[in-house]
XYZ file of C-alpha atoms in Angstrom:
554
model
C -50.311 -2.047 12.927
C -51.764 1.276 12.094
C -50.985 5.210 11.843
C -54.371 6.878 12.703
C -55.908 10.385 11.991
C -58.857 11.691 10.436
C -61.393 14.470 11.041
C -61.235 13.785 14.840
C -57.559 13.444 14.942
C -56.252 16.480 13.230
C -53.480 18.962 13.651
C -55.855 21.470 15.273
C -55.149 25.397 16.030
C -54.356 24.408 19.326
C -51.690 21.976 18.362
C -50.380 24.413 15.822
C -49.968 26.720 18.662
C -47.887 24.087 20.519
C -45.664 24.220 17.422
C -45.006 27.665 17.806
C -44.014 27.276 21.505
C -41.811 24.448 20.723
C -40.330 26.182 17.663
C -39.248 29.301 19.269
C -38.315 28.014 22.596
C -40.950 30.595 24.265
C -39.949 33.589 22.461
C -43.496 33.893 21.174
C -44.283 35.004 24.644
C -41.881 37.956 24.426
C -42.157 41.298 22.881
C -40.570 41.827 19.350
C -36.901 42.149 19.611
C -36.283 40.526 22.912
C -33.908 37.891 23.361
C -34.306 34.114 23.479
C -32.644 33.171 26.661
C -32.487 29.493 25.488
C -30.589 30.420 22.517
C -26.635 30.141 22.305
C -24.824 33.509 22.113
C -22.557 33.789 18.937
C -19.265 35.450 18.964
C -20.627 38.659 17.673
C -23.075 38.788 20.536
C -26.325 37.756 18.328
C -28.561 35.139 19.618
C -28.323 31.802 17.757
C -31.639 30.124 18.046
C -31.881 26.291 18.301
C -33.851 24.629 15.733
C -36.624 22.224 16.417
C -36.290 18.383 15.259
C -37.572 19.802 11.722
C -34.819 22.622 11.684
C -37.476 25.230 12.289
C -36.874 28.507 13.926
C -39.590 30.908 14.542
C -39.089 34.652 15.771
C -41.176 37.822 15.739
C -44.327 38.857 17.485
C -46.667 36.510 18.971
C -50.115 35.630 17.148
C -52.931 37.503 18.359
C -56.653 36.717 18.606
C -57.647 35.900 14.808
C -60.686 37.662 13.171
C -62.879 35.827 10.865
C -62.494 36.913 7.064
C -59.867 38.965 5.446
C -57.455 38.355 2.591
C -53.721 37.550 2.601
C -51.410 38.110 -0.491
C -48.645 35.695 -0.527
C -45.644 36.408 -3.037
C -44.048 33.079 -4.312
C -40.707 32.877 -6.392
C -42.083 31.319 -9.571
C -45.336 30.693 -11.650
C -46.835 27.181 -11.195
C -46.965 25.810 -14.755
C -50.424 24.302 -13.831
C -52.186 22.750 -10.884
C -52.753 19.354 -12.217
C -50.091 17.083 -10.259
C -50.301 14.315 -12.885
C -49.040 16.679 -15.470
C -46.675 18.997 -13.676
C -43.889 18.548 -11.391
C -44.467 20.878 -8.442
C -41.708 23.164 -7.289
C -41.776 24.773 -3.746
C -44.028 27.375 -5.340
C -46.224 24.925 -7.033
C -46.797 23.079 -3.859
C -47.564 26.431 -2.003
C -50.196 27.271 -4.229
C -51.630 23.550 -4.345
C -52.096 23.383 -0.897
C -54.741 25.920 -1.001
C -56.852 23.803 -3.102
C -55.938 20.017 -2.600
C -55.525 18.134 0.632
C -53.085 15.307 0.879
C -53.738 12.093 2.243
C -50.789 12.559 4.898
C -48.821 15.538 6.184
C -45.948 16.397 8.796
C -46.242 16.934 12.411
C -44.388 19.408 14.139
C -41.241 17.000 14.635
C -41.390 16.221 10.632
C -43.238 12.781 11.542
C -45.750 11.612 8.943
C -49.425 11.732 10.187
C -52.595 11.107 8.464
C -54.314 14.147 7.180
C -57.340 13.823 4.517
C -56.767 9.821 5.397
C -58.256 8.657 8.670
C -55.273 6.115 8.996
C -52.704 3.831 7.436
C -52.750 0.149 8.250
C -50.100 -2.491 7.178
C -49.685 -6.319 7.233
C -46.836 -7.720 9.240
C -44.180 -7.488 6.332
C -45.306 -3.940 5.035
C -46.297 -5.325 1.705
C -50.001 -4.566 1.983
C -51.076 -1.082 3.192
C -54.907 0.025 3.865
C -55.650 3.665 3.616
C -58.801 4.861 5.470
C -60.977 7.631 4.443
C -63.225 9.792 5.903
C -67.064 9.988 5.144
C -69.041 12.907 4.136
C -66.202 14.804 2.414
C -67.031 16.427 -0.999
C -64.885 18.074 -3.701
C -65.337 21.539 -4.556
C -67.558 20.554 -7.450
C -69.966 18.591 -5.254
C -68.402 14.956 -6.052
C -68.172 12.756 -2.964
C -64.770 11.510 -1.817
C -64.785 7.728 -1.931
C -62.466 4.817 -2.191
C -63.227 4.721 -5.716
C -62.343 8.276 -6.485
C -59.003 7.896 -4.578
C -58.180 4.641 -6.547
C -58.808 6.596 -9.835
C -56.453 9.342 -8.689
C -53.658 6.926 -7.367
C -53.752 4.855 -10.732
C -53.313 8.195 -12.515
C -50.349 9.148 -10.680
C -48.974 5.597 -11.449
C -49.650 6.032 -15.076
C -48.511 9.773 -15.235
C -45.107 10.475 -16.872
C -44.251 12.938 -14.296
C -45.172 10.805 -11.022
C -45.152 7.228 -12.211
C -41.528 7.023 -11.921
C -41.674 7.579 -8.318
C -43.553 4.435 -7.657
C -42.477 2.200 -10.393
C -41.129 -1.024 -9.226
C -42.632 -0.194 -5.545
C -46.248 0.009 -5.973
C -47.822 -3.237 -7.793
C -51.710 -2.492 -7.293
C -54.055 -0.063 -6.108
C -57.754 -1.382 -5.315
C -60.921 -0.383 -3.475
C -61.560 -2.463 -0.504
C -64.735 -1.008 0.758
C -66.182 2.571 0.365
C -64.038 4.310 2.730
C -60.793 1.890 2.297
C -57.960 1.744 -0.397
C -55.597 -1.202 -0.398
C -52.194 -0.677 -1.840
C -49.699 -3.543 -2.307
C -45.880 -3.166 -2.867
C -43.189 -5.251 -4.507
C -41.121 -5.522 -1.563
C -41.496 -4.435 2.365
C -42.178 -0.611 2.116
C -42.737 1.233 5.359
C -43.020 4.618 3.420
C -46.253 4.468 1.881
C -47.410 7.047 4.293
C -44.376 9.099 3.622
C -45.047 9.073 -0.128
C -48.796 10.258 0.518
C -47.459 13.465 2.007
C -45.745 14.251 -1.130
C -47.103 15.151 -4.513
C -48.712 11.839 -5.243
C -50.769 12.404 -1.974
C -52.837 15.303 -3.184
C -56.397 14.116 -3.927
C -58.174 16.010 -6.805
C -61.545 15.656 -8.398
C -62.071 12.938 -10.975
C -63.192 15.699 -13.453
C -59.663 16.785 -13.565
C -58.602 13.516 -15.189
C -60.679 14.306 -18.422
C -60.491 17.879 -18.666
C -56.960 19.332 -19.070
C -58.068 22.935 -19.005
C -58.847 22.273 -15.222
C -54.928 22.399 -14.413
C -55.756 26.194 -14.427
C -59.001 25.840 -12.541
C -58.104 22.876 -10.036
C -60.796 21.094 -7.936
C -60.052 19.565 -4.669
C -61.243 19.113 -1.229
C -58.897 21.961 0.090
C -59.673 24.993 2.224
C -59.846 27.256 -0.830
C -61.769 27.194 -4.065
C -60.271 28.654 -7.184
C -61.432 32.233 -8.132
C -59.411 33.557 -10.694
C -55.917 32.924 -12.256
C -53.935 35.031 -14.755
C -50.697 33.630 -15.893
C -47.607 35.409 -14.455
C -49.746 37.527 -12.373
C -51.852 35.713 -9.639
C -53.766 32.605 -8.445
C -56.596 33.964 -6.307
C -58.745 31.540 -4.146
C -61.924 31.927 -2.106
C -63.072 30.349 1.012
C -64.412 26.538 0.758
C -67.573 27.212 3.102
C -67.970 23.452 3.082
C -64.304 22.592 4.244
C -64.596 19.433 6.310
C -62.111 20.816 8.783
C -64.731 22.524 11.208
C -64.005 26.138 11.801
C -61.514 26.467 8.871
C -60.316 28.500 6.894
C -60.322 31.664 8.804
C -59.850 33.854 5.550
C -62.329 34.896 2.993
C -59.636 34.565 0.400
C -55.993 33.946 -0.465
C -53.927 35.097 -3.427
C -50.568 33.906 -4.767
C -48.556 36.352 -6.877
C -45.437 35.031 -8.548
C -42.587 37.544 -8.261
C -39.185 35.814 -9.420
C -36.855 38.445 -8.114
C -36.069 38.068 -4.457
C -35.558 41.855 -3.890
C -38.800 42.472 -5.332
C -40.555 40.086 -3.172
C -38.983 41.845 -0.053
C -39.569 45.220 -1.114
C -43.412 44.426 -1.644
C -43.529 42.860 1.974
C -41.719 45.703 3.384
C -44.156 48.256 1.630
C -47.328 46.345 2.585
C -48.020 45.361 -0.862
C -48.104 41.653 -0.061
C -48.504 40.018 3.497
C -46.336 36.960 3.270
C -43.192 35.827 0.956
C -40.877 33.009 0.906
C -37.256 33.252 0.038
C -33.864 31.251 -0.267
C -31.846 34.667 -0.676
C -29.068 34.290 1.928
C -28.175 37.923 1.518
C -31.800 39.215 2.793
C -31.569 36.895 6.005
C -29.773 39.571 8.074
C -32.276 42.218 7.022
C -35.332 39.950 7.686
C -33.900 39.027 11.107
C -33.730 42.683 11.833
C -37.119 43.504 10.748
C -38.700 42.986 14.451
C -42.322 43.791 13.180
C -42.211 40.576 10.988
C -42.937 36.973 11.919
C -40.207 34.682 10.529
C -40.111 31.024 10.142
C -36.417 29.710 9.120
C -36.240 26.340 7.707
C -32.563 25.282 8.097
C -32.828 21.644 7.073
C -33.516 22.806 3.520
C -32.936 21.323 0.056
C -29.443 20.660 -1.295
C -28.392 23.013 -4.241
C -26.347 21.265 -6.725
C -25.099 21.062 -10.530
C -26.635 18.244 -12.169
C -25.014 16.389 -15.178
C -26.651 14.505 -17.731
C -24.775 11.250 -17.696
C -26.589 9.920 -20.894
C -24.956 12.761 -23.157
C -21.580 13.780 -23.917
C -19.465 15.140 -22.583
C -21.098 13.830 -19.064
C -21.397 10.386 -19.973
C -17.700 10.312 -19.165
C -17.004 10.441 -15.501
C -13.802 12.031 -15.956
C -15.578 14.957 -17.390
C -17.864 15.135 -14.512
C -15.090 14.953 -11.932
C -13.291 17.689 -13.914
C -16.304 19.918 -13.322
C -16.333 18.967 -9.499
C -12.827 19.677 -8.882
C -13.387 23.279 -10.668
C -16.461 24.330 -8.587
C -15.795 26.303 -5.639
C -18.617 25.710 -3.894
C -17.398 27.647 -0.606
C -17.142 30.758 -2.797
C -20.726 30.069 -3.998
C -22.079 29.993 -0.703
C -20.246 33.130 0.523
C -21.090 35.244 -2.516
C -24.610 33.984 -3.229
C -25.754 33.007 0.271
C -23.793 35.139 2.644
C -22.831 31.715 4.166
C -26.319 30.987 5.166
C -26.066 28.082 3.123
C -23.845 25.140 4.698
C -21.769 22.735 2.980
C -23.175 19.620 1.452
C -21.665 16.627 -0.324
C -24.628 14.093 -0.709
C -28.425 14.114 -0.512
C -28.191 13.532 3.067
C -27.843 16.580 5.698
C -26.401 16.160 9.228
C -29.898 15.344 10.564
C -30.344 12.265 8.271
C -28.976 8.801 7.932
C -26.273 8.393 5.497
C -24.591 11.569 6.528
C -20.738 11.399 6.271
C -18.395 14.592 6.986
C -16.137 13.016 4.119
C -17.344 10.461 1.785
C -14.515 11.105 -0.835
C -16.516 13.855 -2.881
C -13.952 15.893 -4.977
C -12.994 19.347 -3.271
C -12.310 22.415 -5.161
C -8.740 22.010 -6.798
C -8.076 24.000 -9.960
C -5.072 22.221 -10.823
C -6.615 18.761 -10.795
C -9.616 20.083 -12.880
C -7.101 21.202 -15.534
C -5.441 17.719 -15.480
C -8.690 15.908 -15.730
C -9.765 18.190 -18.808
C -6.605 17.143 -20.413
C -7.189 13.535 -19.725
C -10.875 13.679 -21.107
C -9.414 15.212 -24.272
C -6.810 12.329 -24.426
C -9.781 9.813 -23.606
C -12.263 11.087 -26.180
C -10.327 13.161 -28.664
C -12.810 16.096 -27.955
C -12.623 19.333 -26.136
C -14.767 19.353 -22.816
C -17.377 21.787 -23.896
C -21.140 22.058 -22.913
C -24.261 24.243 -22.503
C -25.132 25.556 -18.841
C -28.947 25.539 -18.604
C -29.944 28.149 -16.006
C -33.043 29.720 -14.724
C -33.964 32.953 -16.207
C -33.759 35.073 -13.086
C -30.950 37.339 -11.632
C -29.776 34.958 -8.958
C -29.279 32.103 -11.279
C -27.608 34.152 -13.761
C -25.312 35.278 -11.181
C -24.465 31.678 -10.226
C -23.959 30.440 -13.786
C -21.419 33.517 -14.505
C -19.715 32.759 -11.116
C -19.218 29.044 -12.104
C -18.348 29.564 -15.829
C -14.965 31.602 -15.498
C -13.557 28.776 -13.255
C -14.637 26.076 -15.726
C -13.021 27.974 -18.647
C -9.829 28.551 -16.632
C -9.544 24.691 -16.351
C -9.770 24.624 -20.093
C -13.616 23.913 -20.496
C -15.903 25.635 -22.980
C -19.191 26.796 -21.485
C -22.219 28.354 -23.138
C -24.770 29.710 -20.686
C -28.435 29.443 -21.752
C -31.374 30.717 -19.544
C -34.875 29.372 -19.369
C -37.903 30.266 -17.237
C -38.259 28.073 -14.248
C -41.265 26.207 -15.365
C -39.560 25.570 -18.938
C -36.329 24.582 -17.276
C -37.995 21.858 -15.310
C -39.587 20.278 -18.481
C -36.235 20.207 -20.320
C -34.281 18.793 -17.633
C -36.987 16.257 -17.186
C -36.858 15.289 -20.686
C -33.235 14.821 -20.759
C -32.711 17.944 -22.979
C -29.600 19.232 -21.278
C -25.936 18.860 -20.536
C -25.336 20.922 -17.282
C -27.885 22.525 -15.202
C -28.413 23.943 -11.622
C -31.091 22.804 -9.200
C -32.085 22.297 -5.674
C -33.623 19.012 -4.248
C -33.502 16.550 -1.249
C -35.294 18.240 1.562
C -37.645 15.569 2.606
C -37.203 14.362 6.241
C -37.206 10.802 4.883
C -34.209 9.803 2.592
C -36.395 7.034 1.221
C -39.060 9.266 -0.001
C -36.082 11.322 -1.746
C -34.683 8.158 -3.281
C -37.457 8.581 -5.788
C -34.978 10.983 -7.534
C -32.015 8.562 -7.956
C -33.679 5.287 -8.134
C -32.971 3.557 -11.745
C -36.708 2.948 -12.138
C -37.109 6.832 -12.302
C -35.236 6.828 -15.555
C -37.788 7.222 -18.233
C -38.638 9.478 -21.183
C -39.853 11.949 -18.749
C -37.349 11.359 -15.664
C -37.492 12.216 -12.180
C -33.772 11.065 -11.924
C -32.443 14.268 -13.411
C -29.017 13.039 -13.977
C -30.275 9.786 -15.605
C -27.577 7.904 -13.591
C -28.768 4.535 -12.600
C -26.856 2.041 -10.592
C -27.910 -1.253 -9.328
C -25.967 -0.938 -5.901
C -27.783 2.305 -5.298
C -31.254 0.352 -6.091
C -30.315 -2.523 -3.879
C -29.248 -0.188 -0.902
C -32.572 1.851 -1.300
C -34.837 -1.251 -1.185
C -32.890 -2.646 1.788
C -33.333 0.661 3.543
C -36.943 0.866 2.829
C -37.543 -2.319 4.763
C -36.637 -0.737 8.106
C -37.639 2.736 9.968
C -34.546 2.111 12.140
C -32.256 5.197 11.352
C -29.223 3.282 12.812
C -29.815 0.212 10.374
C -30.450 2.504 7.415
C -27.242 4.484 7.882
C -24.818 1.871 6.177
C -26.971 1.799 3.047
C -27.415 5.312 2.640
C -23.520 5.887 3.423
C -23.030 3.571 0.668
C -25.130 5.502 -1.794
C -23.132 8.570 -0.685
C -19.918 7.053 -1.441
C -20.938 6.153 -4.898
C -22.330 9.615 -5.613
C -19.047 10.844 -4.689
C -17.133 8.798 -6.877
C -19.527 8.881 -9.868
C -20.343 12.655 -9.470
C -23.732 12.529 -11.224
C -24.314 15.824 -8.930
C -21.848 18.524 -7.935
C -23.027 19.485 -4.505
C -23.048 23.306 -3.420
C -24.713 23.551 -0.192
C -27.703 22.764 2.077
C -30.308 25.840 2.000
C -31.911 27.653 4.587
C -35.535 28.852 3.325
C -37.698 31.505 5.128
C -41.165 32.171 5.310
C -41.881 36.016 6.475
C -45.137 37.658 7.147
C -46.376 40.787 8.596
C -47.369 40.945 12.088
C -51.092 40.691 11.340
C -50.661 37.283 9.871
C -51.443 34.340 12.385
C -50.618 30.720 11.812
C -47.069 30.972 9.919
C -45.345 29.157 12.957
C -47.050 25.843 11.532
C -44.346 26.098 8.798
C -41.694 25.362 11.305
C -42.529 21.602 10.709
C -40.078 21.813 7.822
C -42.390 21.784 4.722
C -41.374 25.130 3.307
C -38.102 23.972 1.689
C -39.774 20.486 0.702
C -41.442 19.264 -2.298
C -44.619 18.552 -0.112
C -47.994 20.131 0.857
C -48.276 23.193 3.354
C -51.205 21.980 5.291
C -50.628 25.127 7.616
C -52.003 27.154 4.894
C -55.592 26.194 6.148
C -54.817 27.508 9.390
C -53.705 31.177 8.368
C -55.694 34.208 9.735
C -55.449 37.827 10.247
C -55.580 39.550 13.659
C -57.393 42.977 13.962
């Protein structure tokens, strides 16, 4: 059996154009500000657009004929610590920048399905324990090194050995080997249908072998992607220039692309409005009404975004005690958070699984806001341990996360808890959480269309010195359910396994769920190709292969 792609079967510009048509239900054929007659009218008279299968909605002016050349400035929410995918866990911002320089072996189509990208195809044996990855001929890295099966094996083995990415495949992948110059063989410990899906995540980026021996190249990355690193200055910009030898013929259209880290949502929007940048991404719910009313902008919304949550380190007091964890859950007013922080653009969540995924339950038993119950459990915790329920809340050092922490802390204290808020830059917070050096922190995750791929973040095997299982909560029942679900791609058959996991999380509370987020990508009307982002990749920890398709109109 096979999943085919390769240089002759890519997501071409024509198909991306089709994505735009599907995503906006023909609104791209209309003038700016006109109604989408296929939408449902809301009670206020505003048009409610129907998302595509990936949760994507596109509005704004239609693309015009592209010109060759030009530069785009893209404002991102955070500074990537580095672009070595074996040394750094990429956030949404990190994946956005990495997608300019690296190509993944696989990507998502317009419906969120995994398809080959740099790979020419994925073949498997009958029981899905042996996979063969096909590779193209004639592709070279930016430094002139040829792309071969030996190189891909080196890279995949580096991912397996990495403290950052190794836990994602530990206990799943048993070997990686060269089969011939254009084929790599991957063996798994049990039937695993999601090798292609894994290759559409961070471990699918293929980078030059020189990056394995020179750590300085994390700031001067070398890939096969559409753009070549030009300049980088920490906290200010990542500048890339066109790759004239890109294997996708006719691409990129742009001469250059620049990514500017701007942490504050309001600052990014202001710069877009003034024309200082051409594109931004955001999850700031308060800005959505403004963005939707700016009819000269091209806007992509991904409504099946990641889940926001508080995560509790289950290996350290006080949250090694389930009573303490449940007390925090009962003291958390997630509805108030969604209203005050996200203007109700965020929707309720009670597990890693959204309404469009296997495992979703409207009621899985997760504790609902109940201040009286929270007080009762705080007293119970003191009786059980002899200690006060006190902890440090580790928050990201930006205005929005500071507001979040300040919203939750009074409710925790009203229930009898003692809370200290400490803020760190996002890149430092990631490292601190992964190392387990925290008690409670806030995060967002779980936006991959496949819950199997996202299971990377809660399997017991992911608990190591540097852990992708951030709460460090291990449970054999969860591991068994994941392994069983990985043996089928039938969503109906997977549903009971993920529902089982959902109920365990609701009872044990390693996460306190806040809501499912909507992400937006906004660009000025001269930018073409943003509709490609309607495939659902903006909110995910996945490559954005549509960056290669971006262009400007005259």
